[in-house]
PDB file of C-alpha atoms and ligand atoms in Angstrom:
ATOM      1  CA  UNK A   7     224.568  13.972 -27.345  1.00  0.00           C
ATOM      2  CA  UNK A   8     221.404  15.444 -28.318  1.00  0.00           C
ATOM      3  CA  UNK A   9     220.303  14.823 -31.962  1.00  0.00           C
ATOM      4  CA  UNK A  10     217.593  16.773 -33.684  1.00  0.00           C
ATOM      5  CA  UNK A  11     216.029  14.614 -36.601  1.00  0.00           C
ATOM      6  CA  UNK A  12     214.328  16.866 -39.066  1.00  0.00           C
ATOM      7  CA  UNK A  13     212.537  16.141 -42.115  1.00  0.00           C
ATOM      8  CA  UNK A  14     210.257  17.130 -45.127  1.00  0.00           C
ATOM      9  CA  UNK A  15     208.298  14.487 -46.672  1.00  0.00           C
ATOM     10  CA  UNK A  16     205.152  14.117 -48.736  1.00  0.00           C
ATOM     11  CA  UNK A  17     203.225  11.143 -48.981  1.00  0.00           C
ATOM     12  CA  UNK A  18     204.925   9.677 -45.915  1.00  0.00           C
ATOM     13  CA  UNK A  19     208.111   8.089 -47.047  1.00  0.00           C
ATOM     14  CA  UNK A  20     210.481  10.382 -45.813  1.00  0.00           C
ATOM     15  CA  UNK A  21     208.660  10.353 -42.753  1.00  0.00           C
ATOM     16  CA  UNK A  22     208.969   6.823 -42.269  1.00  0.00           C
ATOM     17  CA  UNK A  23     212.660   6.689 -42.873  1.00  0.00           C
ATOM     18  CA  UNK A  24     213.021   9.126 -40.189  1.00  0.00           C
ATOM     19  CA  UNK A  25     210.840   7.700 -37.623  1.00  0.00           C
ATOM     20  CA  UNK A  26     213.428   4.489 -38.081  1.00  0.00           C
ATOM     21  CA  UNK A  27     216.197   6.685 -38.056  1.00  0.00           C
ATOM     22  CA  UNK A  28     214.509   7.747 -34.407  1.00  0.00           C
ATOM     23  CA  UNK A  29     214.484   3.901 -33.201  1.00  0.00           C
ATOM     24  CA  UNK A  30     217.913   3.353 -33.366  1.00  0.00           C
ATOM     25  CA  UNK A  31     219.306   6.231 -31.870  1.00  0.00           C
ATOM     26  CA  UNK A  32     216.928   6.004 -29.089  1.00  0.00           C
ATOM     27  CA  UNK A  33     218.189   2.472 -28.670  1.00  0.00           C
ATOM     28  CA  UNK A  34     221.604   3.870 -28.870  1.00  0.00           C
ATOM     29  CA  UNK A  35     220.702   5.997 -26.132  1.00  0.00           C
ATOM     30  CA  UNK A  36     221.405   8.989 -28.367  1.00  0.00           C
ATOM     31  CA  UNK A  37     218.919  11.418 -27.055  1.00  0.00           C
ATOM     32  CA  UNK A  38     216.164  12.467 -30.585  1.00  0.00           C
ATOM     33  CA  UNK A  39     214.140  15.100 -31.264  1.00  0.00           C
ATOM     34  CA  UNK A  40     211.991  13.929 -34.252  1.00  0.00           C
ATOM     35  CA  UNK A  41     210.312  16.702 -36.268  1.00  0.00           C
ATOM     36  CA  UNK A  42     208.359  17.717 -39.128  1.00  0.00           C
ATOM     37  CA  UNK A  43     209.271  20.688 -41.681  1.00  0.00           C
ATOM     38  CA  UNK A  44     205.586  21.671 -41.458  1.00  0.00           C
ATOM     39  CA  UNK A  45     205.783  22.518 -37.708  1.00  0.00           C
ATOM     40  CA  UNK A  46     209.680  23.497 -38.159  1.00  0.00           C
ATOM     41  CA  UNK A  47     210.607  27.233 -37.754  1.00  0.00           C
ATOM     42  CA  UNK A  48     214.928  28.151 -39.057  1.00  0.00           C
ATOM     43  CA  UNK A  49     215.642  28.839 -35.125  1.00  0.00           C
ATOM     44  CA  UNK A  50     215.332  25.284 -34.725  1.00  0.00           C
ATOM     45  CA  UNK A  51     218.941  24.737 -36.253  1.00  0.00           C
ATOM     46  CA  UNK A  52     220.345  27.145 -33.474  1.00  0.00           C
ATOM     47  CA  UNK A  53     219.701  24.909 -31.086  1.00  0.00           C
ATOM     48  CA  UNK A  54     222.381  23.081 -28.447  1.00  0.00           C
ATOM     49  CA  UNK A  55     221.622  19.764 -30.737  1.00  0.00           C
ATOM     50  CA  UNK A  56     225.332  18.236 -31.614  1.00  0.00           C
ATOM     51  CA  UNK A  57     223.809  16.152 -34.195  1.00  0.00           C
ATOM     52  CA  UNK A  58     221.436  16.952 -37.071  1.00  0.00           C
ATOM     53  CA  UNK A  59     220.250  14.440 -39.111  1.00  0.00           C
ATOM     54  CA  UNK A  60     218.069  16.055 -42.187  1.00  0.00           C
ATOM     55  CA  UNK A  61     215.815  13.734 -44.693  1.00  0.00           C
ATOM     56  CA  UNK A  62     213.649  15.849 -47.547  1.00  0.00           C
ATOM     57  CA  UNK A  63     212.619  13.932 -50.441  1.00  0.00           C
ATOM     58  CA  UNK A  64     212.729  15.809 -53.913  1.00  0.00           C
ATOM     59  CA  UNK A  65     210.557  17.238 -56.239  1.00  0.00           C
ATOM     60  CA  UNK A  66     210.318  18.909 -59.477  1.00  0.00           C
ATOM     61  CA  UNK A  67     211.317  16.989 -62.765  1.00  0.00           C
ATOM     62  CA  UNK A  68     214.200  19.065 -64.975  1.00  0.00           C
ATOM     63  CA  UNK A  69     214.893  21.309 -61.259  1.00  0.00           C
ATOM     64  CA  UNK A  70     215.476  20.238 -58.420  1.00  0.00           C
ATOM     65  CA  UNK A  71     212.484  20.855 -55.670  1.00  0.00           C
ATOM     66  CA  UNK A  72     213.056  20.705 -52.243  1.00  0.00           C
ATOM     67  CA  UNK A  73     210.038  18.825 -50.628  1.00  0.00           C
ATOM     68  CA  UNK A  74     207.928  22.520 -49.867  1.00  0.00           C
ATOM     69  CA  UNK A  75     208.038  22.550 -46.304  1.00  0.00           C
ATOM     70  CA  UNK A  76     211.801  21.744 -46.323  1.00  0.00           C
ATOM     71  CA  UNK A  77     212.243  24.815 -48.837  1.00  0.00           C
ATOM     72  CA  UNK A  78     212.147  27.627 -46.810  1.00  0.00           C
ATOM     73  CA  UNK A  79     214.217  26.038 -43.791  1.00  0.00           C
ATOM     74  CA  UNK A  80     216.896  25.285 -46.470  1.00  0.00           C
ATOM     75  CA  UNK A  81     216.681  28.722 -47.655  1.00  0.00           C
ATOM     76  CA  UNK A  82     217.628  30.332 -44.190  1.00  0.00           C
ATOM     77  CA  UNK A  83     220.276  27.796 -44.001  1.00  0.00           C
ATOM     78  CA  UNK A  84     222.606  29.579 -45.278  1.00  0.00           C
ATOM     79  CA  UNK A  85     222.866  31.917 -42.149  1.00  0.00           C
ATOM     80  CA  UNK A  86     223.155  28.890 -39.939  1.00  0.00           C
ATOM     81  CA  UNK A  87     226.409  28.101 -38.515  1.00  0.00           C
ATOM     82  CA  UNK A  88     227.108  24.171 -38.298  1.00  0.00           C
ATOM     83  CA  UNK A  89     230.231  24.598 -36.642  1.00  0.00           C
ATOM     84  CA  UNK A  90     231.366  21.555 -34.922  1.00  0.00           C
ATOM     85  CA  UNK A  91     228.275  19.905 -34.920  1.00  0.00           C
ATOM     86  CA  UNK A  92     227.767  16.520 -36.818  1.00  0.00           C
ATOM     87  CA  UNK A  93     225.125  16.246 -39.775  1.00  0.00           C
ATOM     88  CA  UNK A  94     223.618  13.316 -41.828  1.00  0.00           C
ATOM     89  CA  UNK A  95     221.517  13.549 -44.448  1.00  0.00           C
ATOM     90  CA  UNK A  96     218.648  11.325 -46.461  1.00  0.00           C
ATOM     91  CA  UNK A  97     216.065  11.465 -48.520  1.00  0.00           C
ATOM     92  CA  UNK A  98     213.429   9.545 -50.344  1.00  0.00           C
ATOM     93  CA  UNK A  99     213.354   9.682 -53.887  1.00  0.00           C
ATOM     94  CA  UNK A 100     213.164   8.058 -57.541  1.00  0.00           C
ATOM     95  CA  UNK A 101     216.089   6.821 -59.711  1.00  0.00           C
ATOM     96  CA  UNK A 102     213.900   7.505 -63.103  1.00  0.00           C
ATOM     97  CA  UNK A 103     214.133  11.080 -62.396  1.00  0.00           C
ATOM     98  CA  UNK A 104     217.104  13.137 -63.745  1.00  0.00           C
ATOM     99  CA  UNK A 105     218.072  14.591 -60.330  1.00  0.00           C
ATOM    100  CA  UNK A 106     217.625  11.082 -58.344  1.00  0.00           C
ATOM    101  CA  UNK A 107     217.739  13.048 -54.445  1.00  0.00           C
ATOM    102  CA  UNK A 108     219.136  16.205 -55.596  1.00  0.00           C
ATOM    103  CA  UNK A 109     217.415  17.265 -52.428  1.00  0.00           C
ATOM    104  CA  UNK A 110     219.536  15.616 -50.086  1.00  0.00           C
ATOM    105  CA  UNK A 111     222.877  16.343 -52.324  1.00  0.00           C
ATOM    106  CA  UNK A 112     221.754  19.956 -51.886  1.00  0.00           C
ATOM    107  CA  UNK A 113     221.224  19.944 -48.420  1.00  0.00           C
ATOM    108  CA  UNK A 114     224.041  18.404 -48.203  1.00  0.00           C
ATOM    109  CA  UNK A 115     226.176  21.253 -49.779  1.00  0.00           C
ATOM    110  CA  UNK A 116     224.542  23.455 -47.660  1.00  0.00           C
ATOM    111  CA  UNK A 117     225.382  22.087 -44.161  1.00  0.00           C
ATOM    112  CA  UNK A 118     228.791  21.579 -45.595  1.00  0.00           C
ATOM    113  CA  UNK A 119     229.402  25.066 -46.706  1.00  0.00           C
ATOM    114  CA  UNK A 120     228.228  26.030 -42.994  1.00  0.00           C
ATOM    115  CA  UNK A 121     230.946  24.486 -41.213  1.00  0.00           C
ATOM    116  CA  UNK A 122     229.067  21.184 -41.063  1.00  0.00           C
ATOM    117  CA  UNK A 123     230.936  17.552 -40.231  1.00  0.00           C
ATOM    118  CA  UNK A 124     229.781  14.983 -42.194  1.00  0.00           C
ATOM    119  CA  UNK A 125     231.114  11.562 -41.630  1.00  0.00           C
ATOM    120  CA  UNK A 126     228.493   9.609 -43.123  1.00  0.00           C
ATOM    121  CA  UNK A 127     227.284   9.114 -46.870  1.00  0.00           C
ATOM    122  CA  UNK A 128     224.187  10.505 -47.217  1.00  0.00           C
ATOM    123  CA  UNK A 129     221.541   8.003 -47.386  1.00  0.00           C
ATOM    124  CA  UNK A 130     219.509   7.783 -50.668  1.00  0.00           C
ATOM    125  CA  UNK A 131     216.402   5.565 -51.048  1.00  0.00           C
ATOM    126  CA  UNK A 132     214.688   4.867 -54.423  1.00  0.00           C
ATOM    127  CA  UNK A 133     211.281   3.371 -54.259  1.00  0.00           C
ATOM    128  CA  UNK A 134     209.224   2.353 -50.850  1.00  0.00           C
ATOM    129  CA  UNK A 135     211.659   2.980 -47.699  1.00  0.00           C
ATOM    130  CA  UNK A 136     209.387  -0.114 -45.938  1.00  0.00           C
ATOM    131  CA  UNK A 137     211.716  -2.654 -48.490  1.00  0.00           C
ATOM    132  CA  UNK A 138     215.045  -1.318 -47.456  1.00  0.00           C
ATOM    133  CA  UNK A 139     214.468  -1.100 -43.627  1.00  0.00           C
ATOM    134  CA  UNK A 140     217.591  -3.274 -42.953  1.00  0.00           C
ATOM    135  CA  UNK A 141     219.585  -0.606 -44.985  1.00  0.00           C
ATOM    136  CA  UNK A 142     217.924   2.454 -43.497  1.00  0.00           C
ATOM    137  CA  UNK A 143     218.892   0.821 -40.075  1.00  0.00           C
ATOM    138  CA  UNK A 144     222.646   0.071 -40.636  1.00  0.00           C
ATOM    139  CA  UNK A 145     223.017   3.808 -41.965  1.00  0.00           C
ATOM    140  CA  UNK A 146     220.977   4.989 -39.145  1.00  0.00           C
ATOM    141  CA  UNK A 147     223.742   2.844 -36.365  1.00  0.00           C
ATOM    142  CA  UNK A 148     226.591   4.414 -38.358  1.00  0.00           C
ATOM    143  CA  UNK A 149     225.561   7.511 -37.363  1.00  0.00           C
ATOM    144  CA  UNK A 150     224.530   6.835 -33.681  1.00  0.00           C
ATOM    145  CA  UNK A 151     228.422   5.385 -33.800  1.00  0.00           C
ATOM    146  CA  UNK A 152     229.312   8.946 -34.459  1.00  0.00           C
ATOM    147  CA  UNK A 153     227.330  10.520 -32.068  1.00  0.00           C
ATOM    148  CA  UNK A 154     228.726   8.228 -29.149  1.00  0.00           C
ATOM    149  CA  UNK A 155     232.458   8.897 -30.658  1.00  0.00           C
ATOM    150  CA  UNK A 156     231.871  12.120 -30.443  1.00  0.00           C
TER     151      UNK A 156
HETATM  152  C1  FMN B 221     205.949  15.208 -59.641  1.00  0.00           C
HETATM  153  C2  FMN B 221     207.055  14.415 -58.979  1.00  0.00           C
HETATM  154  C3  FMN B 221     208.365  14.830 -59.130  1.00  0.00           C
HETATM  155  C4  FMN B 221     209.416  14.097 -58.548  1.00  0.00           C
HETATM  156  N1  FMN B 221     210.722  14.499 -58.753  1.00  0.00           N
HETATM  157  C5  FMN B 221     211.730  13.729 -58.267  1.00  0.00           C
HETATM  158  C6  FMN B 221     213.091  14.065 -58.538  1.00  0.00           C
HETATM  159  O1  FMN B 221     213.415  15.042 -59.214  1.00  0.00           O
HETATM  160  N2  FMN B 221     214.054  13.273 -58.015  1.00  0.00           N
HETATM  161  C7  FMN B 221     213.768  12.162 -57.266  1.00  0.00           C
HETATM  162  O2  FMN B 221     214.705  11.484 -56.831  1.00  0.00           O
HETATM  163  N3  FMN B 221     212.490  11.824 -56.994  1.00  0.00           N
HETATM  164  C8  FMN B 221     211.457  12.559 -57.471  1.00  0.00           C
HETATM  165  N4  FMN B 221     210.155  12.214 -57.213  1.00  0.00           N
HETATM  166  C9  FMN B 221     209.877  11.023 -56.385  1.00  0.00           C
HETATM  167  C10 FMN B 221     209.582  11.362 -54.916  1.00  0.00           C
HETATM  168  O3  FMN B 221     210.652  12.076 -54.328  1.00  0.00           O
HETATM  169  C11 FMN B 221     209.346  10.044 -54.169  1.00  0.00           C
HETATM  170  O4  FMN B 221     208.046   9.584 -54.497  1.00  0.00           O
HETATM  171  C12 FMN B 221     209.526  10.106 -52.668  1.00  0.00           C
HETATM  172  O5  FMN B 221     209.427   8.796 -52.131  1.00  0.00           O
HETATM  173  C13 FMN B 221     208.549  10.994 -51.963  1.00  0.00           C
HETATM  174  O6  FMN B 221     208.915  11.043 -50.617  1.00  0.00           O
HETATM  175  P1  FMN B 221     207.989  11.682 -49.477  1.00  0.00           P
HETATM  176  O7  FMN B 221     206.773  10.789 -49.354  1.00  0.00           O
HETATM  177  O8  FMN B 221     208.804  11.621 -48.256  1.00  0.00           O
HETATM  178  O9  FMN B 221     207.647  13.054 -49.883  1.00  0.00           O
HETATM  179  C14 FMN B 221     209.108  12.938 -57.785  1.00  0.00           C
HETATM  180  C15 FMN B 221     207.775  12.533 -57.636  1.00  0.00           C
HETATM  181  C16 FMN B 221     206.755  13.243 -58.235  1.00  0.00           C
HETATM  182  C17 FMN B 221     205.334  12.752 -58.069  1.00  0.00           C
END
């Protein structure tokens, strides 16, 4: 299975989480795509990818804010079909804020209401992902398990 692995992130800790999301599907020989939201046009989630694994950390303080180069990518997702294809989501974030990840709950929604399978909690990190590698890597083999079920 081929598994796109797209993500918005900031000051880097989104970006981290994905790039360990990466290792263990490569290991899992789960075949990754690993891109950023900046370089990231909509097409990109038309793709033949059978798994999409989305992290955007969240913004904003009484609103929810998409990471900004997640935004418009989650705007046009509402045209996407997701179909039979398997999604995961994550997301870096802060538990002091009102809306800890609302990003990744919204995203979440989204993929959903497009036809989206998702078999595995989204992931939610408070604080520095660096301290909760372990965490980040047993999510990350639950949903290589998926992609080799599938
Ligand atoms: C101005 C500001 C607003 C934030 N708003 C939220 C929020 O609403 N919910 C949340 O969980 N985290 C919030 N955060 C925390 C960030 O999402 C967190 O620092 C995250 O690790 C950033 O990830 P990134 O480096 O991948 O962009 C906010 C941080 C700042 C500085």
């Amino acid at each position: 299975m081929k598994a796109l692995i797209l993500f918005g992130s900031t000051t880097g800790n989104t970006e981290y989480t994905a790039e360990v999301v990466q290792e263990v599907l490569d290991k899992n020989k789960v075949e990754t795509t690993l891109l950023n939201a900046v370089d990231a046009s909509l097409e990109v989630m038309e793709k033949d990818f059978g798994l999409f694994v989305f992290g955007c950390s969240t913004w904003g303080d009484d609103d929810i804010e998409l990471q900004e180069d997640f935004e418009p990518l989650y705007e046009g997702m509402d045209k996407v079909s997701f179909d039979g294809k398997l999604v995961a989501t994550f997301g870096c974030g802060d538990s002091t804020y009102t809306h800890f990840c609302g990003a990744v709950d919204a995203i979440t929604e989204k993929a959903q209401a497009g036809g989206a399978k998702i078999d595995v909690s989204p992931l939610k990190i408070d604080g520095d992902p660096d301290d909760v590698r372990d965490e980040i890597e047993d999510w990350a083999q639950k949903v290589a398990d998926l992609a080799k079920a599938a």
